[in-house]
Tab-separated table of C-alpha atoms in Angstrom:
chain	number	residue	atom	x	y	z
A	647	UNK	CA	-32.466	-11.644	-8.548
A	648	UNK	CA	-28.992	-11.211	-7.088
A	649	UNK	CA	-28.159	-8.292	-4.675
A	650	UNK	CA	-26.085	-5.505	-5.695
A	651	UNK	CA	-22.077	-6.052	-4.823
A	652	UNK	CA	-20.624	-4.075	-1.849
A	653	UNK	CA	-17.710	-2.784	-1.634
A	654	UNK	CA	-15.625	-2.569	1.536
A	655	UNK	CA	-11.843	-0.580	1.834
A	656	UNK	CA	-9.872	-1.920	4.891
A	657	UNK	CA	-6.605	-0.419	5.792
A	658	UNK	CA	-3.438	-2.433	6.370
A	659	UNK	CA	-3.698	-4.880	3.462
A	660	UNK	CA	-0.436	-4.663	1.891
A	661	UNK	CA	0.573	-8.563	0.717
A	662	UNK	CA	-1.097	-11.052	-0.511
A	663	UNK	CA	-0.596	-13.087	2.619
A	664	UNK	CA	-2.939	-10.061	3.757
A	665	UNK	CA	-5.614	-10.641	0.894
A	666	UNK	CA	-5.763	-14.361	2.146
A	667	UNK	CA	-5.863	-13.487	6.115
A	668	UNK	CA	-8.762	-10.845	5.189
A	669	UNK	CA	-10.683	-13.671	2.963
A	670	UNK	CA	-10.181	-16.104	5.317
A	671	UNK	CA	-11.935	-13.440	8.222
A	672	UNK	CA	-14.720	-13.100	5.716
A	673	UNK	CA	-15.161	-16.855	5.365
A	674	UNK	CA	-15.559	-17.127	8.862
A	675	UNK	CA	-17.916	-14.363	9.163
A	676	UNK	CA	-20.156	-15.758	6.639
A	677	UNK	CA	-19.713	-13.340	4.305
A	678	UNK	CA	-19.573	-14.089	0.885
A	679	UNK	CA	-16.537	-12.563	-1.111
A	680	UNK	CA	-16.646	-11.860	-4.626
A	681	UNK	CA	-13.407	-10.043	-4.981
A	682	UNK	CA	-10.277	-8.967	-2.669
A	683	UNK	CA	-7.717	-7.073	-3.305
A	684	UNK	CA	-5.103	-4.662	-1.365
A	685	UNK	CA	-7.416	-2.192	0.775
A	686	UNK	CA	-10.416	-3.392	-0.673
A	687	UNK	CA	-12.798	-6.373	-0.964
A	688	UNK	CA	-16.080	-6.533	-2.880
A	689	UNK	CA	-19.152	-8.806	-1.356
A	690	UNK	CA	-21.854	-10.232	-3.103
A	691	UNK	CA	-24.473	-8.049	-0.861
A	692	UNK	CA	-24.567	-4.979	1.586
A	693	UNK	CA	-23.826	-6.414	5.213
A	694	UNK	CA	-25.859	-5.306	8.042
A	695	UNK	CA	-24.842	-3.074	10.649
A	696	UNK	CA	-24.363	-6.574	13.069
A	697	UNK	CA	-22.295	-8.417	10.456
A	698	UNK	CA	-20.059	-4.973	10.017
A	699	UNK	CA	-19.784	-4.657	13.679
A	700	UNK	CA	-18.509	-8.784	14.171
A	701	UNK	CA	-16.120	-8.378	10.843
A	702	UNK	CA	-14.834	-4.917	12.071
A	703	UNK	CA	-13.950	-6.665	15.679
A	704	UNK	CA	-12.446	-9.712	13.676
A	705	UNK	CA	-10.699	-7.852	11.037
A	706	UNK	CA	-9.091	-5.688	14.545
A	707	UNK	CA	-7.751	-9.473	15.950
A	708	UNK	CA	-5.835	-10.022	12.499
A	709	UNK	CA	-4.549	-5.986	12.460
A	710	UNK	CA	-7.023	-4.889	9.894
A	711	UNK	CA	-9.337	-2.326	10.356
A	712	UNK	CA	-12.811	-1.573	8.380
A	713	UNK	CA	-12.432	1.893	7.073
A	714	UNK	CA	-16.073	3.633	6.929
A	715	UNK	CA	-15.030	7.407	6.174
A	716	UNK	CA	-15.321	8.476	2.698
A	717	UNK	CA	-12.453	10.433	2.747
A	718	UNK	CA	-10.350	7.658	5.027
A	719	UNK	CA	-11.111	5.672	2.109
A	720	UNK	CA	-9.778	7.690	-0.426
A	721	UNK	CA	-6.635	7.838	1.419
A	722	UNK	CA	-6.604	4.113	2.058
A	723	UNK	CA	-7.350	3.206	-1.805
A	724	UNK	CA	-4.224	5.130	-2.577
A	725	UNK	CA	-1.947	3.492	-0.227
A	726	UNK	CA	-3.053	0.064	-1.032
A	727	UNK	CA	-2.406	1.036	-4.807
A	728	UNK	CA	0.874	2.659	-4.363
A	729	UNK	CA	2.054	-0.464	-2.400
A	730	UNK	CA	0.598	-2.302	-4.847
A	731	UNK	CA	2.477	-0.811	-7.571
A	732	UNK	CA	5.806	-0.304	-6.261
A	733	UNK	CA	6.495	-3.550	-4.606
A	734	UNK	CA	4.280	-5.995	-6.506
A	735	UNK	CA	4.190	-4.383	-10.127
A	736	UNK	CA	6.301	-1.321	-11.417
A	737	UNK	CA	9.430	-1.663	-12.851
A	738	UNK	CA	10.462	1.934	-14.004
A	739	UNK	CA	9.132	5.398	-13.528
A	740	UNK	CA	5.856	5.374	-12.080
A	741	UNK	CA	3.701	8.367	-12.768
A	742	UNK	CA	1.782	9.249	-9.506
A	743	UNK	CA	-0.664	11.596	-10.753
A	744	UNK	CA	-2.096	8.865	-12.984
A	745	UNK	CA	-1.703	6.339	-10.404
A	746	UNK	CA	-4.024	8.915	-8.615
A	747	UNK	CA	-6.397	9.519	-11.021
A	748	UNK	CA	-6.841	5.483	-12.337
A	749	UNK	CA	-7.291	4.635	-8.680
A	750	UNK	CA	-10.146	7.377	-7.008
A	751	UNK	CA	-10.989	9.531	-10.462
A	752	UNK	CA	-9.354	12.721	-8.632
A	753	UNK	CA	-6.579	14.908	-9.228
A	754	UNK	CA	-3.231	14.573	-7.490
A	755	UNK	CA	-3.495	17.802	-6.030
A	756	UNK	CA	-6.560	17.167	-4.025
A	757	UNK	CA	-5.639	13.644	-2.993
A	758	UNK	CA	-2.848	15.172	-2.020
A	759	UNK	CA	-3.845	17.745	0.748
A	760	UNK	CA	-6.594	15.074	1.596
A	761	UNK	CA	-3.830	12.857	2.115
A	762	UNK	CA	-1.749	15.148	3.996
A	763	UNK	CA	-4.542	16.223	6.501
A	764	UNK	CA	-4.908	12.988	7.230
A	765	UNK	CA	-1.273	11.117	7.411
A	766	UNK	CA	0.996	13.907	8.809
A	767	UNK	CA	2.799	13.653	5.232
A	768	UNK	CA	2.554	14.264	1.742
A	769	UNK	CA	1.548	11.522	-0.633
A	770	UNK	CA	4.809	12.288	-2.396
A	771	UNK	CA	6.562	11.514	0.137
A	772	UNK	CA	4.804	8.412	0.809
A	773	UNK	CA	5.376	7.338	-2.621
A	774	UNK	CA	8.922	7.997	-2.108
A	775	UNK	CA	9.813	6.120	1.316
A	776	UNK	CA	7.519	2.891	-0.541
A	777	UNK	CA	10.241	3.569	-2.984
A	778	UNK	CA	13.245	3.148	-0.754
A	779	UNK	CA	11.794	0.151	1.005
A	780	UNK	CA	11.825	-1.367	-2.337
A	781	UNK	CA	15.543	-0.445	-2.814
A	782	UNK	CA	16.302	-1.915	0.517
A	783	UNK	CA	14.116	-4.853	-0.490
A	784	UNK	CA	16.349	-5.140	-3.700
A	785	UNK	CA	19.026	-4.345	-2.446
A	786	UNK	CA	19.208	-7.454	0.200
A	787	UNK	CA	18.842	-9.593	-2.592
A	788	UNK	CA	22.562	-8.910	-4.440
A	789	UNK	CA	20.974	-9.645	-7.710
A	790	UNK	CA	21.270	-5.596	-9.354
A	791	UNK	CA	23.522	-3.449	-9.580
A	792	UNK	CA	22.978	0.019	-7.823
A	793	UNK	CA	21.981	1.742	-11.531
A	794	UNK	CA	19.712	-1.410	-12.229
A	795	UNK	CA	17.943	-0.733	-8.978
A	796	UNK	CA	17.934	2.642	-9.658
A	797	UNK	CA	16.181	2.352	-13.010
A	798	UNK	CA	13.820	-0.199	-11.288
A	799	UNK	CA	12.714	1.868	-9.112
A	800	UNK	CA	12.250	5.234	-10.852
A	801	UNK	CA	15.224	6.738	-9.806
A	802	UNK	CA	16.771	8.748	-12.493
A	803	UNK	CA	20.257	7.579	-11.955
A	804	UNK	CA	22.465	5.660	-9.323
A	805	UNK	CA	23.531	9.282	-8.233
A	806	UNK	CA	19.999	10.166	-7.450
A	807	UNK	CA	19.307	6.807	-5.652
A	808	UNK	CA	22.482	7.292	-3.107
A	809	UNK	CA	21.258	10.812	-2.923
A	810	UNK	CA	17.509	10.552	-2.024
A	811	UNK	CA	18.890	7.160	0.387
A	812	UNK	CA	21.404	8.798	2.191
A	813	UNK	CA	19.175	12.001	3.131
A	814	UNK	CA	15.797	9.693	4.233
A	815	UNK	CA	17.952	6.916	5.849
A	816	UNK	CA	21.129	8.499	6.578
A	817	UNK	CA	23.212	6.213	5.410
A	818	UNK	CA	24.540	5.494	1.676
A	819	UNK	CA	23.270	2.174	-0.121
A	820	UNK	CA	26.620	0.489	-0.312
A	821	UNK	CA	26.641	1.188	3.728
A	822	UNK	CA	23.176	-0.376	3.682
A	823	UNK	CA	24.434	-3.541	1.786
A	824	UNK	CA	27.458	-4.139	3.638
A	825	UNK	CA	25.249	-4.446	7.432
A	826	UNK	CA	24.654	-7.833	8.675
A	827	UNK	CA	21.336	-6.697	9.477
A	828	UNK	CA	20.069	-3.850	7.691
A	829	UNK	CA	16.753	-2.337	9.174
A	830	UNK	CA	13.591	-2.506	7.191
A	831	UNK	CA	9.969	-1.517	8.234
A	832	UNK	CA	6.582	-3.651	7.055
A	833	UNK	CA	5.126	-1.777	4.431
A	834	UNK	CA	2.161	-0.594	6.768
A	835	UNK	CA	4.427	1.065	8.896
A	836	UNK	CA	6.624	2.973	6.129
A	837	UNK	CA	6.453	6.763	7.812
């Protein structure tokens, strides 16, 4: 008879160059993978305390880390699925209480001061700078219009886009589109 999955969160999965870097670290370690996706990977059995100690030391060389603490995990689940979301899969409004509640079965509220406690930050705020990077990230390409992007990315209006840019960035979008080299953050590092 087969043993029971496992279920693993690591934090700093954020592309799915990531997922493959993180299966790849598993195939070396020997451990079987039945599922990976952003923040979390599912094995076909419950590693030993050796084999987490040898993946948690490789997983550190590729800029991953094995996240143990249930709470850390919470935290991490959320990121990985609000990444996951805006940059990979929402086009429109994206309602984060549901987000919330599809991804750890818990209310925003509580997710929220658990995330807070533990990032220096809100979640809302999280959600919102994930946001902007995707502007940015849209906006580099020239293919939208400021009120296309806007809609895109849950922005009420082109008005509220320049708005909630200029006051997190300091600078308007247009100003942003017409550098030679506008600055941009990987999405692990969004603070």
């Amino acid at each position: 008879m087969k043993d029971r999955t496992h279920t693993l969160t690591i934090r700093n999965m954020v592309c799915d160059r990531c997922k493959a870097a993180v299966t790849r670290v598993l195939q070396e370690q020997g451990l079987p993978v039945e599922r990976v996706e952003l923040g979390e990977v599912e094995l076909d059995h419950e590693p030993s305390t050796d084999e987490l100690d040898r993946l948690q030391a490789a997983l550190q060389q590729e800029g991953f880390e094995l996240v143990l603490d249930h709470d850390v995990q919470v935290i991490t689940k959320v990121k990985a699925e609000v990444v996951r979301r805006v940059h990979h899969e929402a086009e429109g409004r994206l309602d984060l209480a549901a987000l919330v509640r599809d991804t750890v079965h818990r209310e925003l509220s509580s997710v929220s001061k658990l995330f807070s406690e533990g990032e220096g930050m809100t979640l809302e705020h999280f959600f919102l700078l994930q946001r902007l990077e995707r502007v940015k990230e849209l906006i580099r390409y020239g293919e939208l219009t400021f009120s296309e992007i806007a809609f895109a990315t849950g922005f009420s209006s082109a008005a509220h886009l320049s708005a909630q840019f200029k006051q997190l960035t300091g600078m308007t979008p247009t100003a942003f589109r017409d550098m030679a080299h506008p600055p941009r953050k990987p999405l692990d590092q969004v603070r």
